[in-house]
C-alpha atoms as an extended CHARMM CRD file, in Angstrom:
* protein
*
       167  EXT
         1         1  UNK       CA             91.3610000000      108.0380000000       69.1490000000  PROA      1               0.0000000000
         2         2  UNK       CA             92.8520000000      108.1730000000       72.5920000000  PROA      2               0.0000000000
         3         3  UNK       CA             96.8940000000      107.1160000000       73.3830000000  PROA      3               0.0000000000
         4         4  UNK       CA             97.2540000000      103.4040000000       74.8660000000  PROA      4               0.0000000000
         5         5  UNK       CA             99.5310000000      103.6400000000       77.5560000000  PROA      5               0.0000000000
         6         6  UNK       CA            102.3390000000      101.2970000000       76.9160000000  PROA      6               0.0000000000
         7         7  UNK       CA            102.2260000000       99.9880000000       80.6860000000  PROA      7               0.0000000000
         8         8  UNK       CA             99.0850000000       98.0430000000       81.5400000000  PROA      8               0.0000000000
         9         9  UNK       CA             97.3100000000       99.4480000000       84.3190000000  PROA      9               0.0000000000
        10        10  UNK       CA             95.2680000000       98.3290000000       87.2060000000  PROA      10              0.0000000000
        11        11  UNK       CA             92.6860000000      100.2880000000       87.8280000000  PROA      11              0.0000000000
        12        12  UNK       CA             90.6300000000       99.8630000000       91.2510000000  PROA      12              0.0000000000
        13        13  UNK       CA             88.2000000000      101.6910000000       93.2880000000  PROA      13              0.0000000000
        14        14  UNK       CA             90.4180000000      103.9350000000       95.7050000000  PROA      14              0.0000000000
        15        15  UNK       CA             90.3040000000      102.1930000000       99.4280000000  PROA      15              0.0000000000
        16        16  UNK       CA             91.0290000000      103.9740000000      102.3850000000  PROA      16              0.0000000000
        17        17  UNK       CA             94.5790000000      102.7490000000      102.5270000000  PROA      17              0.0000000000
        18        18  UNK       CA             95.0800000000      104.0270000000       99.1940000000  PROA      18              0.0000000000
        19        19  UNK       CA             94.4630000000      107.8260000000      100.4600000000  PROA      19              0.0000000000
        20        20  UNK       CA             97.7700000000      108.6720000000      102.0900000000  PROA      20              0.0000000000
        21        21  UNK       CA             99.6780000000      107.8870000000       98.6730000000  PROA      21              0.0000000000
        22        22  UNK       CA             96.7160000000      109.2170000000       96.9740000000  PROA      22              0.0000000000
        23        23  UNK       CA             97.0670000000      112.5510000000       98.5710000000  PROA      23              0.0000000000
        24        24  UNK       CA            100.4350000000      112.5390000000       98.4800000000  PROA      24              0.0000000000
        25        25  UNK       CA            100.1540000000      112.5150000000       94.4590000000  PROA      25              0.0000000000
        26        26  UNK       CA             97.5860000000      115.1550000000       94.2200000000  PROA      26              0.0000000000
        27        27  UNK       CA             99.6440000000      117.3770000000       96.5920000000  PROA      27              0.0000000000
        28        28  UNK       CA            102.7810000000      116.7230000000       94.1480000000  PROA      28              0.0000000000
        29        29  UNK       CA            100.6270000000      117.4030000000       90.8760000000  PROA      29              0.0000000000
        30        30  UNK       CA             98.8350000000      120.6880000000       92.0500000000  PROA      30              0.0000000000
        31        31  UNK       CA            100.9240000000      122.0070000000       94.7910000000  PROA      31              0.0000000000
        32        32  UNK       CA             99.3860000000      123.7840000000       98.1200000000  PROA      32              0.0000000000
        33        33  UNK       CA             97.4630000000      126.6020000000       95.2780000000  PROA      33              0.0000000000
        34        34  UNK       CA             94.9700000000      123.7760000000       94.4620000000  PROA      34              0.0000000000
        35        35  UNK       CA             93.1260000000      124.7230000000       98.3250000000  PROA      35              0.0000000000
        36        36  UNK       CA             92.1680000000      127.8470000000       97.3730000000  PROA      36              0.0000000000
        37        37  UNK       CA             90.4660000000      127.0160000000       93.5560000000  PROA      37              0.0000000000
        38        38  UNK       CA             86.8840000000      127.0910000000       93.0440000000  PROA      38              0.0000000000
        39        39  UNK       CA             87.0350000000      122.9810000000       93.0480000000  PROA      39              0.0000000000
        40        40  UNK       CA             88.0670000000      122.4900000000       96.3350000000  PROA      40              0.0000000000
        41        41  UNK       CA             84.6590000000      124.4880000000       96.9350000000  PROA      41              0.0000000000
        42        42  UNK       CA             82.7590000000      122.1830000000       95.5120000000  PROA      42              0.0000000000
        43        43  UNK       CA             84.5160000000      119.5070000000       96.8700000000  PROA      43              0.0000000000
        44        44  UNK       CA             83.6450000000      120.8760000000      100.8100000000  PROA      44              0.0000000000
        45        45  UNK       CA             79.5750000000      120.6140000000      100.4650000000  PROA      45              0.0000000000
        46        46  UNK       CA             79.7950000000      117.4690000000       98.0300000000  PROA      46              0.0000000000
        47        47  UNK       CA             79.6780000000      113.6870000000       99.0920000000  PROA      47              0.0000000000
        48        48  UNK       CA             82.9160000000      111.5970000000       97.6330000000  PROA      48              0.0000000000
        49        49  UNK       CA             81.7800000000      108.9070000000       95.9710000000  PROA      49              0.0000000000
        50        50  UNK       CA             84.7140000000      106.1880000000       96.7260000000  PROA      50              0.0000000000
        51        51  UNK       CA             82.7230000000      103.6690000000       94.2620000000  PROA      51              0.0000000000
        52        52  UNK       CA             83.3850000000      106.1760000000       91.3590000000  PROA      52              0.0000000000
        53        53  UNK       CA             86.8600000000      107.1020000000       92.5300000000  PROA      53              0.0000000000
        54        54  UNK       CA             89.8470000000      105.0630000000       91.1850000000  PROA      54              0.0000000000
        55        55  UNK       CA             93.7730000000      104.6780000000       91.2120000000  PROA      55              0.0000000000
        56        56  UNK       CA             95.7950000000      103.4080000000       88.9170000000  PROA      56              0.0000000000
        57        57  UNK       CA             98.7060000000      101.1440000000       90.0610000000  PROA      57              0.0000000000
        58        58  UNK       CA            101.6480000000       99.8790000000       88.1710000000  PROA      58              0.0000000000
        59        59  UNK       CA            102.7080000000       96.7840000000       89.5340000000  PROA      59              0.0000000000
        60        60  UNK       CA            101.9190000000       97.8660000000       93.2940000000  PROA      60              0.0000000000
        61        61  UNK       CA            103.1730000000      101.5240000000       92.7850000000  PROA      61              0.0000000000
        62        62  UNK       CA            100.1500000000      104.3410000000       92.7850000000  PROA      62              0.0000000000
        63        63  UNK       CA            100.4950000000      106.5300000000       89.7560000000  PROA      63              0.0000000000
        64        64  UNK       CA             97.2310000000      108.1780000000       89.0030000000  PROA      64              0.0000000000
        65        65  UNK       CA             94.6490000000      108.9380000000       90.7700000000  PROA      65              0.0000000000
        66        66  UNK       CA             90.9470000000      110.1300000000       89.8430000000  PROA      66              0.0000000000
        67        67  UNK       CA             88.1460000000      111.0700000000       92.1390000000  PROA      67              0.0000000000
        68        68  UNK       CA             84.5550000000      111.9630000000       91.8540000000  PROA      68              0.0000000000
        69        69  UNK       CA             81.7540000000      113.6510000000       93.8370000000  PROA      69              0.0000000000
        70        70  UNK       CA             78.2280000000      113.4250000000       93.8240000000  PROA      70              0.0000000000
        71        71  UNK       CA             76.5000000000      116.9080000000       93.5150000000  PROA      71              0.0000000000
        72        72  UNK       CA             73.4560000000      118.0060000000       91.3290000000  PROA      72              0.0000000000
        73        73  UNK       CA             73.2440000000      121.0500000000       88.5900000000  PROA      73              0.0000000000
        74        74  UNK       CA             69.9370000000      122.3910000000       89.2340000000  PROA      74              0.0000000000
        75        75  UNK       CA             67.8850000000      119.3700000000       89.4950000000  PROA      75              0.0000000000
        76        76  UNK       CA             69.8720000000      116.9600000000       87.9050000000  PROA      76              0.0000000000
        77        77  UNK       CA             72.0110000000      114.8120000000       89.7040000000  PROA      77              0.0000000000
        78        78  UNK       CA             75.7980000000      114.7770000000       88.2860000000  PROA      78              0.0000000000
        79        79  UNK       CA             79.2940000000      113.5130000000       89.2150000000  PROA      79              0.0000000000
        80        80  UNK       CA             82.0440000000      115.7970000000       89.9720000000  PROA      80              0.0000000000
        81        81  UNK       CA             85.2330000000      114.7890000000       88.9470000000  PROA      81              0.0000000000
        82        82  UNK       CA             88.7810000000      115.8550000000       90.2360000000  PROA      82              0.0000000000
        83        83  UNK       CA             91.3690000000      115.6380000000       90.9700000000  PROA      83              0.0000000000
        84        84  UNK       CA             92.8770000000      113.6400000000       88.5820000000  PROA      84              0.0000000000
        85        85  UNK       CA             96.6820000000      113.6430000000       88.7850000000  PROA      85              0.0000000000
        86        86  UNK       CA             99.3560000000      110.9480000000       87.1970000000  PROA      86              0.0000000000
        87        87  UNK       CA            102.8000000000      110.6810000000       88.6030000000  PROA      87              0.0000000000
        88        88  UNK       CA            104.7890000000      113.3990000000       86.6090000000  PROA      88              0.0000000000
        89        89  UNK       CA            107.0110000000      111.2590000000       84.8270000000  PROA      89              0.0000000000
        90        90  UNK       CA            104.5380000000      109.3730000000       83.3130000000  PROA      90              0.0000000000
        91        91  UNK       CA            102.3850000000      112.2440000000       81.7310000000  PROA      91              0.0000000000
        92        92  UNK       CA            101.8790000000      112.0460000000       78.7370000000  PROA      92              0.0000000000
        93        93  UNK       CA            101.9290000000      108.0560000000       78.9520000000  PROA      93              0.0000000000
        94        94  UNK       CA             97.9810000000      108.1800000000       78.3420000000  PROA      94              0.0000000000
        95        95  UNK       CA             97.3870000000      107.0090000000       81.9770000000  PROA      95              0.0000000000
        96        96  UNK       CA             95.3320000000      110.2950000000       82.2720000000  PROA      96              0.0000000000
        97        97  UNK       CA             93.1490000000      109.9930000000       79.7150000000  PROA      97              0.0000000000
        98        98  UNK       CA             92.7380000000      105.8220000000       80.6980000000  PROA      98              0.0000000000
        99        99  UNK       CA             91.8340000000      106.6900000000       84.1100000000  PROA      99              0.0000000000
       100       100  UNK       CA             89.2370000000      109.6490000000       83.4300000000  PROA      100             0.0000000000
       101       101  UNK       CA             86.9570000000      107.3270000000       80.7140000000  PROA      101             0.0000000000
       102       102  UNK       CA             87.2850000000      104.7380000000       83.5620000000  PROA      102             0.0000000000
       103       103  UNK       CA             85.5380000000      107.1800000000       85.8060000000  PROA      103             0.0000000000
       104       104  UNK       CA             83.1680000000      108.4850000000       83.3880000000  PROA      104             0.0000000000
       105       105  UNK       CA             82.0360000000      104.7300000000       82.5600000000  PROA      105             0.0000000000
       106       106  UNK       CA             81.3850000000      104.0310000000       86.2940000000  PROA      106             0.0000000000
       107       107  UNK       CA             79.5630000000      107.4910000000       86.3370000000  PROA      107             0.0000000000
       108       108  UNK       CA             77.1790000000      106.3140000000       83.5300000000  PROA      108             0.0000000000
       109       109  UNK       CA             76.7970000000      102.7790000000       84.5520000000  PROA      109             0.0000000000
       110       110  UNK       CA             75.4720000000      104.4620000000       88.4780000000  PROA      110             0.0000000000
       111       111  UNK       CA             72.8170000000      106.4310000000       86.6570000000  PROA      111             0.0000000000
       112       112  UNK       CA             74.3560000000      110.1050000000       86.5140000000  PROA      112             0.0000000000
       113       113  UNK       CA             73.5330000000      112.1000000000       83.5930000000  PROA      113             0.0000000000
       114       114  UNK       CA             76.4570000000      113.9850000000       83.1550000000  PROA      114             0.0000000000
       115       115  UNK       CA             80.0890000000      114.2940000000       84.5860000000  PROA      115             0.0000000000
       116       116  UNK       CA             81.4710000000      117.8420000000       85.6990000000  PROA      116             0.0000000000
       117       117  UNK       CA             84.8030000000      119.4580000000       86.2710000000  PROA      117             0.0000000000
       118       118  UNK       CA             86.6410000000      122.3730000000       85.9010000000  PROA      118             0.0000000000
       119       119  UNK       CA             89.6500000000      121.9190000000       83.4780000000  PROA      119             0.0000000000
       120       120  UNK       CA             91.3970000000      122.4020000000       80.0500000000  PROA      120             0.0000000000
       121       121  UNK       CA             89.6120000000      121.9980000000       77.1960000000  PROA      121             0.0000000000
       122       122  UNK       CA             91.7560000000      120.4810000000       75.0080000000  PROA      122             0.0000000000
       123       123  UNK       CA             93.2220000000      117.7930000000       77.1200000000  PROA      123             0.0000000000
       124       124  UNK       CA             89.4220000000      116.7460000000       78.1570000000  PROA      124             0.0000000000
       125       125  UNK       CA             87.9400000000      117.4580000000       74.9480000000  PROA      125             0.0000000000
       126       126  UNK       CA             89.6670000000      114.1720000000       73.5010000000  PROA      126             0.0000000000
       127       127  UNK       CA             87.0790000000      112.0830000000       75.6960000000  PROA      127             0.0000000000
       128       128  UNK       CA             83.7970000000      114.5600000000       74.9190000000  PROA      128             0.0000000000
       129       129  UNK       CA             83.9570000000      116.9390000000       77.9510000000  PROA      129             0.0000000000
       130       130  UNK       CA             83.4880000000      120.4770000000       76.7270000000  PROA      130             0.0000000000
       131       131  UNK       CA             82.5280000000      124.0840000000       77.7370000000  PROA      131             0.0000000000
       132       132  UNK       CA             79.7440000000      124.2850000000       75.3040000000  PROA      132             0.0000000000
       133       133  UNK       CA             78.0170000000      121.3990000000       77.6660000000  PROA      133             0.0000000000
       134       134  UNK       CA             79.2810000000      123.3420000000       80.8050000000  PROA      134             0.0000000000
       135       135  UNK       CA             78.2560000000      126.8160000000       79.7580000000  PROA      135             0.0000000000
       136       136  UNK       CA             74.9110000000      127.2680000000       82.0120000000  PROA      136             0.0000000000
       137       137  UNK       CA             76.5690000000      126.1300000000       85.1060000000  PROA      137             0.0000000000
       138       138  UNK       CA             77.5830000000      127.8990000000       88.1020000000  PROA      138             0.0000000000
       139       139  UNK       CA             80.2510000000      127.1710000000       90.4280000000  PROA      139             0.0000000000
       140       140  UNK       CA             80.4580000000      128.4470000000       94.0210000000  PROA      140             0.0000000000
       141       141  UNK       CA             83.1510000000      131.4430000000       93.1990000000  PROA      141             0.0000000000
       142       142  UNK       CA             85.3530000000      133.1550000000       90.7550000000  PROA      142             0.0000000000
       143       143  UNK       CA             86.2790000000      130.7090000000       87.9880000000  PROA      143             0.0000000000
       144       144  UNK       CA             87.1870000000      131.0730000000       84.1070000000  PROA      144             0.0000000000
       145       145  UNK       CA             83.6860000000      130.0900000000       82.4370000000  PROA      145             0.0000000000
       146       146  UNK       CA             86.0170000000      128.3550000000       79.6450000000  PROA      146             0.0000000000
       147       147  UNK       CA             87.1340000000      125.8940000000       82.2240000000  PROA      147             0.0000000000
       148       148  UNK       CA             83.9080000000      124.6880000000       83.4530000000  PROA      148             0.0000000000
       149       149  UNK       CA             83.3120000000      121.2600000000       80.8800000000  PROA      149             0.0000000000
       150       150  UNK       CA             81.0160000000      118.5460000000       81.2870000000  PROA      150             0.0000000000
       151       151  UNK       CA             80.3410000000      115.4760000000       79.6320000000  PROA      151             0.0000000000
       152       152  UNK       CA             76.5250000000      114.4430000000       79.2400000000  PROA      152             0.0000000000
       153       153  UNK       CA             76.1190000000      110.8970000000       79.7010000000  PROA      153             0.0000000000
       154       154  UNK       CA             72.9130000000      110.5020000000       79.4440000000  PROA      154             0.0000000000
       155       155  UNK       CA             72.0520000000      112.0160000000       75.8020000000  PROA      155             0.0000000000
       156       156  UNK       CA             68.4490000000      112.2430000000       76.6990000000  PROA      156             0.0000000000
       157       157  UNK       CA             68.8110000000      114.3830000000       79.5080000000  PROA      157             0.0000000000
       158       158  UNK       CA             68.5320000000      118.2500000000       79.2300000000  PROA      158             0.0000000000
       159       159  UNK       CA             71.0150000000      120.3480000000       78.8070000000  PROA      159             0.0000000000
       160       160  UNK       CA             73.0210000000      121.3130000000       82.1950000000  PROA      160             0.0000000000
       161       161  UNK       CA             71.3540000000      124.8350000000       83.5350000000  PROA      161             0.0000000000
       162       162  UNK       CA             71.9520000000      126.0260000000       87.3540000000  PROA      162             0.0000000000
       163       163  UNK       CA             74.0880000000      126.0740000000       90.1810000000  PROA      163             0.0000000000
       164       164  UNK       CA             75.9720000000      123.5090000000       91.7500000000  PROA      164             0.0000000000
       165       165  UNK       CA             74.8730000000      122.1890000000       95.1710000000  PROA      165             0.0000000000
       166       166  UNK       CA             74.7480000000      119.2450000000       97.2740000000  PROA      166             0.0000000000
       167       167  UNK       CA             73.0590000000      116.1730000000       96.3970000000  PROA      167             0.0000000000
């Protein structure tokens, strides 16, 4: 069972005034070393998907942010997902956690089979991502294979096998 943040959130799909303070947060949470990880790779041949992509707001404040991308594995057509970054004083709130089975809902109701991302197991493992679904897929550069986690969706749909590309 997942934390309830104590603060109800609003959650909406990010607009294009929302990227400033969006950036802004994801800058704050990974620092300038986030450029240079095999994500942001992934992230420069993939298509954002602002329908899938949502920020959280307390009252009117930003304070998480998730977004996704659409890419395929192989032949099967999957969301990306990252970043996902919550203001730092709120970690731990379960904004993080609220936010990322948002995304993974909007993923399944659009039709993808699975949601990808390169992360910690045991923080994503609590809403069903793990490395054991991630294990056959490839990322374009150096990354540890432990980190690579995806969430199948669609339960029907094979297992994950091939490298990452555009949609």
């Amino acid at each position: 069972m997942t934390a309830q943040p104590k603060t109800k959130l609003a959650i909406l799909p990010e607009r294009p005034q929302d990227h400033p303070a969006a950036d802004a947060l994801i800058d704050r949470a990974f620092g300038p070393g986030r450029h240079v990880k095999v994500s942001e790779r992934v992230r420069e041949f993939a298509t954002y998907l602002p329908e899938l992509s949502f920020c959280a707001f307390i009252d009117q404040r930003l304070v998480g942010v998730v977004r996704q991308w659409r890419v395929r594995v192989g032949d099967t057509p999957v969301a990306f997902l990252g970043p996902l970054a919550v203001e730092t004083e709120l970690r731990g709130s379960g904004y993080g956690i609220t936010l990322l089975e948002h995304a993974c809902e909007a993923a399944r109701r659009a039709g993808y089979a699975a949601v990808v991302l390169v992360g910690d197991e045991p923080y994503y493992a609590r809403v069903e991502f793990s490395a054991a679904a991630g294990a056959r897929i490839e990322l374009p550069g150096p990354v540890d294979r432990r980190r690579v986690l995806a969430k199948m969706l669609d339960l029907d749909a094979p297992p994950l096998e091939g490298s990452v590309q555009p949609a």
